[in-house]
GROMACS .gro file of N, CA, C and O in nm:
model
  252
    1MET      N    1  -0.034   0.270  -1.502
    1MET     CA    2   0.088   0.338  -1.467
    1MET      C    3   0.057   0.484  -1.436
    1MET      O    4  -0.027   0.545  -1.500
    2LYS      N    5   0.129   0.535  -1.340
    2LYS     CA    6   0.112   0.675  -1.305
    2LYS      C    7   0.207   0.761  -1.386
    2LYS      O    8   0.308   0.713  -1.437
    3GLN      N    9   0.174   0.889  -1.396
    3GLN     CA   10   0.255   0.982  -1.474
    3GLN      C   11   0.398   0.990  -1.421
    3GLN      O   12   0.493   0.999  -1.498
    4SER      N   13   0.413   0.983  -1.289
    4SER     CA   14   0.547   0.990  -1.231
    4SER      C   15   0.632   0.870  -1.273
    4SER      O   16   0.753   0.883  -1.296
    5GLU      N   17   0.570   0.753  -1.285
    5GLU     CA   18   0.642   0.634  -1.330
    5GLU      C   19   0.679   0.646  -1.477
    5GLU      O   20   0.788   0.605  -1.519
    6ILE      N   21   0.591   0.705  -1.555
    6ILE     CA   22   0.614   0.719  -1.698
    6ILE      C   23   0.729   0.814  -1.726
    6ILE      O   24   0.811   0.790  -1.815
    7LYS      N   25   0.739   0.921  -1.649
    7LYS     CA   26   0.846   1.019  -1.671
    7LYS      C   27   0.984   0.961  -1.647
    7LYS      O   28   1.083   1.010  -1.701
    8GLU      N   29   0.993   0.858  -1.565
    8GLU     CA   30   1.123   0.796  -1.533
    8GLU      C   31   1.173   0.702  -1.642
    8GLU      O   32   1.289   0.663  -1.642
    9LEU      N   33   1.087   0.664  -1.736
    9LEU     CA   34   1.125   0.568  -1.840
    9LEU      C   35   1.204   0.635  -1.952
    9LEU      O   36   1.186   0.753  -1.980
   10SER      N   37   1.288   0.556  -2.017
   10SER     CA   38   1.361   0.606  -2.134
   10SER      C   39   1.268   0.598  -2.256
   10SER      O   40   1.160   0.539  -2.251
   11VAL      N   41   1.312   0.656  -2.366
   11VAL     CA   42   1.231   0.658  -2.488
   11VAL      C   43   1.207   0.516  -2.538
   11VAL      O   44   1.095   0.481  -2.579
   12GLU      N   45   1.309   0.431  -2.533
   12GLU     CA   46   1.295   0.293  -2.578
   12GLU      C   47   1.195   0.218  -2.491
   12GLU      O   48   1.113   0.140  -2.541
   13GLU      N   49   1.205   0.240  -2.359
   13GLU     CA   50   1.111   0.175  -2.267
   13GLU      C   51   0.969   0.225  -2.291
   13GLU      O   52   0.874   0.146  -2.282
   14LEU      N   53   0.955   0.353  -2.322
   14LEU     CA   54   0.822   0.408  -2.351
   14LEU      C   55   0.761   0.339  -2.473
   14LEU      O   56   0.644   0.300  -2.471
   15LYS      N   57   0.841   0.323  -2.578
   15LYS     CA   58   0.791   0.259  -2.699
   15LYS      C   59   0.751   0.114  -2.672
   15LYS      O   60   0.649   0.066  -2.721
   16GLU      N   61   0.834   0.046  -2.593
   16GLU     CA   62   0.806  -0.094  -2.559
   16GLU      C   63   0.678  -0.105  -2.477
   16GLU      O   64   0.591  -0.188  -2.505
   17LYS      N   65   0.664  -0.021  -2.374
   17LYS     CA   66   0.545  -0.023  -2.289
   17LYS      C   67   0.421   0.014  -2.369
   17LYS      O   68   0.314  -0.044  -2.349
   18LEU      N   69   0.434   0.111  -2.460
   18LEU     CA   70   0.322   0.153  -2.542
   18LEU      C   71   0.270   0.037  -2.626
   18LEU      O   72   0.149   0.013  -2.632
   19ALA      N   73   0.361  -0.036  -2.687
   19ALA     CA   74   0.321  -0.152  -2.768
   19ALA      C   75   0.253  -0.258  -2.681
   19ALA      O   76   0.151  -0.316  -2.721
   20ASP      N   77   0.309  -0.282  -2.562
   20ASP     CA   78   0.251  -0.381  -2.471
   20ASP      C   79   0.110  -0.342  -2.429
   20ASP      O   80   0.018  -0.424  -2.431
   21TYR      N   81   0.093  -0.216  -2.391
   21TYR     CA   82  -0.038  -0.172  -2.344
   21TYR      C   83  -0.140  -0.165  -2.456
   21TYR      O   84  -0.259  -0.191  -2.434
   22LYS      N   85  -0.097  -0.133  -2.578
   22LYS     CA   86  -0.189  -0.134  -2.692
   22LYS      C   87  -0.240  -0.275  -2.716
   22LYS      O   88  -0.358  -0.296  -2.741
   23LYS      N   89  -0.147  -0.372  -2.710
   23LYS     CA   90  -0.187  -0.512  -2.730
   23LYS      C   91  -0.281  -0.556  -2.619
   23LYS      O   92  -0.383  -0.622  -2.645
   24GLN      N   93  -0.249  -0.519  -2.496
   24GLN     CA   94  -0.334  -0.556  -2.383
   24GLN      C   95  -0.473  -0.494  -2.398
   24GLN      O   96  -0.574  -0.560  -2.371
   25HIS      N   97  -0.480  -0.370  -2.445
   25HIS     CA   98  -0.608  -0.303  -2.465
   25HIS      C   99  -0.691  -0.376  -2.571
   25HIS      O  100  -0.811  -0.399  -2.551
   26GLU      N  101  -0.628  -0.412  -2.681
   26GLU     CA  102  -0.699  -0.485  -2.787
   26GLU      C  103  -0.750  -0.620  -2.736
   26GLU      O  104  -0.862  -0.660  -2.767
   27ASP      N  105  -0.666  -0.690  -2.659
   27ASP     CA  106  -0.705  -0.819  -2.604
   27ASP      C  107  -0.824  -0.805  -2.510
   27ASP      O  108  -0.917  -0.887  -2.513
   28LEU      N  109  -0.822  -0.701  -2.426
   28LEU     CA  110  -0.933  -0.679  -2.333
   28LEU      C  111  -1.062  -0.648  -2.408
   28LEU      O  112  -1.169  -0.698  -2.372
   29LYS      N  113  -1.052  -0.566  -2.512
   29LYS     CA  114  -1.172  -0.532  -2.590
   29LYS      C  115  -1.230  -0.656  -2.658
   29LYS      O  116  -1.351  -0.675  -2.659
   30MET      N  117  -1.142  -0.740  -2.711
   30MET     CA  118  -1.187  -0.861  -2.777
   30MET      C  119  -1.252  -0.957  -2.677
   30MET      O  120  -1.359  -1.012  -2.702
   31ALA      N  121  -1.189  -0.974  -2.562
   31ALA     CA  122  -1.243  -1.063  -2.459
   31ALA      C  123  -1.377  -1.011  -2.409
   31ALA      O  124  -1.469  -1.089  -2.381
   32HIS      N  125  -1.390  -0.881  -2.398
   32HIS     CA  126  -1.514  -0.821  -2.349
   32HIS      C  127  -1.627  -0.836  -2.451
   32HIS      O  128  -1.744  -0.851  -2.412
   33SER      N  129  -1.594  -0.835  -2.578
   33SER     CA  130  -1.699  -0.850  -2.680
   33SER      C  131  -1.751  -0.994  -2.684
   33SER      O  132  -1.869  -1.016  -2.714
   34VAL      N  133  -1.666  -1.090  -2.652
   34VAL     CA  134  -1.708  -1.230  -2.652
   34VAL      C  135  -1.789  -1.260  -2.526
   34VAL      O  136  -1.902  -1.307  -2.533
   35THR      N  137  -1.729  -1.237  -2.412
   35THR     CA  138  -1.799  -1.254  -2.284
   35THR      C  139  -1.766  -1.134  -2.197
   35THR      O  140  -1.649  -1.095  -2.190
   36PRO      N  141  -1.864  -1.075  -2.133
   36PRO     CA  142  -1.836  -0.955  -2.051
   36PRO      C  143  -1.729  -0.980  -1.946
   36PRO      O  144  -1.726  -1.085  -1.882
   37LEU      N  145  -1.641  -0.883  -1.932
   37LEU     CA  146  -1.533  -0.892  -1.833
   37LEU      C  147  -1.590  -0.876  -1.693
   37LEU      O  148  -1.692  -0.810  -1.673
   38GLU      N  149  -1.521  -0.933  -1.598
   38GLU     CA  150  -1.561  -0.919  -1.459
   38GLU      C  151  -1.544  -0.773  -1.415
   38GLU      O  152  -1.623  -0.720  -1.339
   39ASN      N  153  -1.437  -0.709  -1.464
   39ASN     CA  154  -1.411  -0.570  -1.431
   39ASN      C  155  -1.388  -0.490  -1.560
   39ASN      O  156  -1.275  -0.476  -1.605
   40PRO      N  157  -1.494  -0.435  -1.621
   40PRO     CA  158  -1.478  -0.362  -1.747
   40PRO      C  159  -1.400  -0.231  -1.733
   40PRO      O  160  -1.360  -0.173  -1.833
   41MET      N  161  -1.377  -0.185  -1.611
   41MET     CA  162  -1.298  -0.064  -1.590
   41MET      C  163  -1.152  -0.084  -1.631
   41MET      O  164  -1.079   0.012  -1.649
   42GLN      N  165  -1.110  -0.210  -1.646
   42GLN     CA  166  -0.975  -0.239  -1.693
   42GLN      C  167  -0.954  -0.180  -1.832
   42GLN      O  168  -0.844  -0.130  -1.863
   43ILE      N  169  -1.057  -0.184  -1.915
   43ILE     CA  170  -1.047  -0.130  -2.051
   43ILE      C  171  -1.020   0.019  -2.044
   43ILE      O  172  -0.931   0.071  -2.113
   44LYS      N  173  -1.092   0.088  -1.959
   44LYS     CA  174  -1.076   0.233  -1.944
   44LYS      C  175  -0.937   0.269  -1.894
   44LYS      O  176  -0.871   0.358  -1.948
   45SER      N  177  -0.890   0.199  -1.792
   45SER     CA  178  -0.759   0.231  -1.736
   45SER      C  179  -0.647   0.199  -1.835
   45SER      O  180  -0.549   0.274  -1.844
   46THR      N  181  -0.662   0.093  -1.913
   46THR     CA  182  -0.560   0.059  -2.011
   46THR      C  183  -0.557   0.163  -2.122
   46THR      O  184  -0.449   0.204  -2.167
   47ARG      N  185  -0.674   0.206  -2.167
   47ARG     CA  186  -0.683   0.309  -2.272
   47ARG      C  187  -0.616   0.438  -2.226
   47ARG      O  188  -0.542   0.502  -2.300
   48ARG      N  189  -0.639   0.475  -2.101
   48ARG     CA  190  -0.579   0.598  -2.048
   48ARG      C  191  -0.427   0.584  -2.032
   48ARG      O  192  -0.354   0.681  -2.053
   49THR      N  193  -0.381   0.467  -1.996
   49THR     CA  194  -0.237   0.445  -1.986
   49THR      C  195  -0.171   0.456  -2.124
   49THR      O  196  -0.064   0.515  -2.137
   50VAL      N  197  -0.238   0.402  -2.225
   50VAL     CA  198  -0.187   0.414  -2.363
   50VAL      C  199  -0.177   0.562  -2.400
   50VAL      O  200  -0.076   0.607  -2.456
   51ALA      N  201  -0.278   0.639  -2.364
   51ALA     CA  202  -0.277   0.782  -2.396
   51ALA      C  203  -0.165   0.854  -2.321
   51ALA      O  204  -0.097   0.941  -2.378
   52ARG      N  205  -0.145   0.820  -2.195
   52ARG     CA  206  -0.037   0.883  -2.118
   52ARG      C  207   0.099   0.853  -2.179
   52ARG      O  208   0.185   0.941  -2.190
   53LEU      N  209   0.121   0.727  -2.216
   53LEU     CA  210   0.248   0.688  -2.277
   53LEU      C  211   0.269   0.759  -2.410
   53LEU      O  212   0.379   0.810  -2.437
   54ALA      N  213   0.167   0.765  -2.492
   54ALA     CA  214   0.178   0.830  -2.623
   54ALA      C  215   0.204   0.979  -2.607
   54ALA      O  216   0.284   1.037  -2.681
   55THR      N  217   0.140   1.041  -2.510
   55THR     CA  218   0.160   1.184  -2.485
   55THR      C  219   0.303   1.211  -2.441
   55THR      O  220   0.367   1.305  -2.491
   56GLU      N  221   0.355   1.132  -2.350
   56GLU     CA  222   0.492   1.151  -2.303
   56GLU      C  223   0.592   1.129  -2.416
   56GLU      O  224   0.690   1.203  -2.429
   57LEU      N  225   0.566   1.029  -2.500
   57LEU     CA  226   0.655   1.001  -2.612
   57LEU      C  227   0.656   1.119  -2.710
   57LEU      O  228   0.762   1.163  -2.755
   58THR      N  229   0.540   1.173  -2.740
   58THR     CA  230   0.530   1.289  -2.829
   58THR      C  231   0.598   1.410  -2.770
   58THR      O  232   0.669   1.483  -2.839
   59LYS      N  233   0.580   1.430  -2.641
   59LYS     CA  234   0.641   1.544  -2.572
   59LYS      C  235   0.793   1.537  -2.582
   59LYS      O  236   0.860   1.638  -2.605
   60ARG      N  237   0.849   1.418  -2.567
   60ARG     CA  238   0.995   1.402  -2.574
   60ARG      C  239   1.047   1.419  -2.716
   60ARG      O  240   1.158   1.468  -2.736
   61GLU      N  241   0.969   1.377  -2.816
   61GLU     CA  242   1.014   1.391  -2.954
   61GLU      C  243   1.016   1.538  -2.996
   61GLU      O  244   1.100   1.578  -3.076
   62VAL      N  245   0.925   1.619  -2.941
   62VAL     CA  246   0.918   1.761  -2.975
   62VAL      C  247   1.038   1.835  -2.916
   62VAL      O  248   1.093   1.926  -2.978
   63GLN      N  249   1.081   1.795  -2.800
   63GLN     CA  250   1.191   1.865  -2.732
   63GLN      C  251   1.324   1.842  -2.799
   63GLN      O  252   1.361   1.754  -2.855
   0.00000   0.00000   0.00000
């Protein structure tokens, strides 16, 4: 997800997406440890999306 897409989401949607992406990240890491993924860059992009979502959520809670 891009930052512009993340900014358009509500707080509830952010929390929901964050949980989804965290689960997806864990699943990718587990699958990669068993058998190497065809595209290991998926792990990197998912991790960064989790960070973007968490950052936006924190930014909104501070305001």
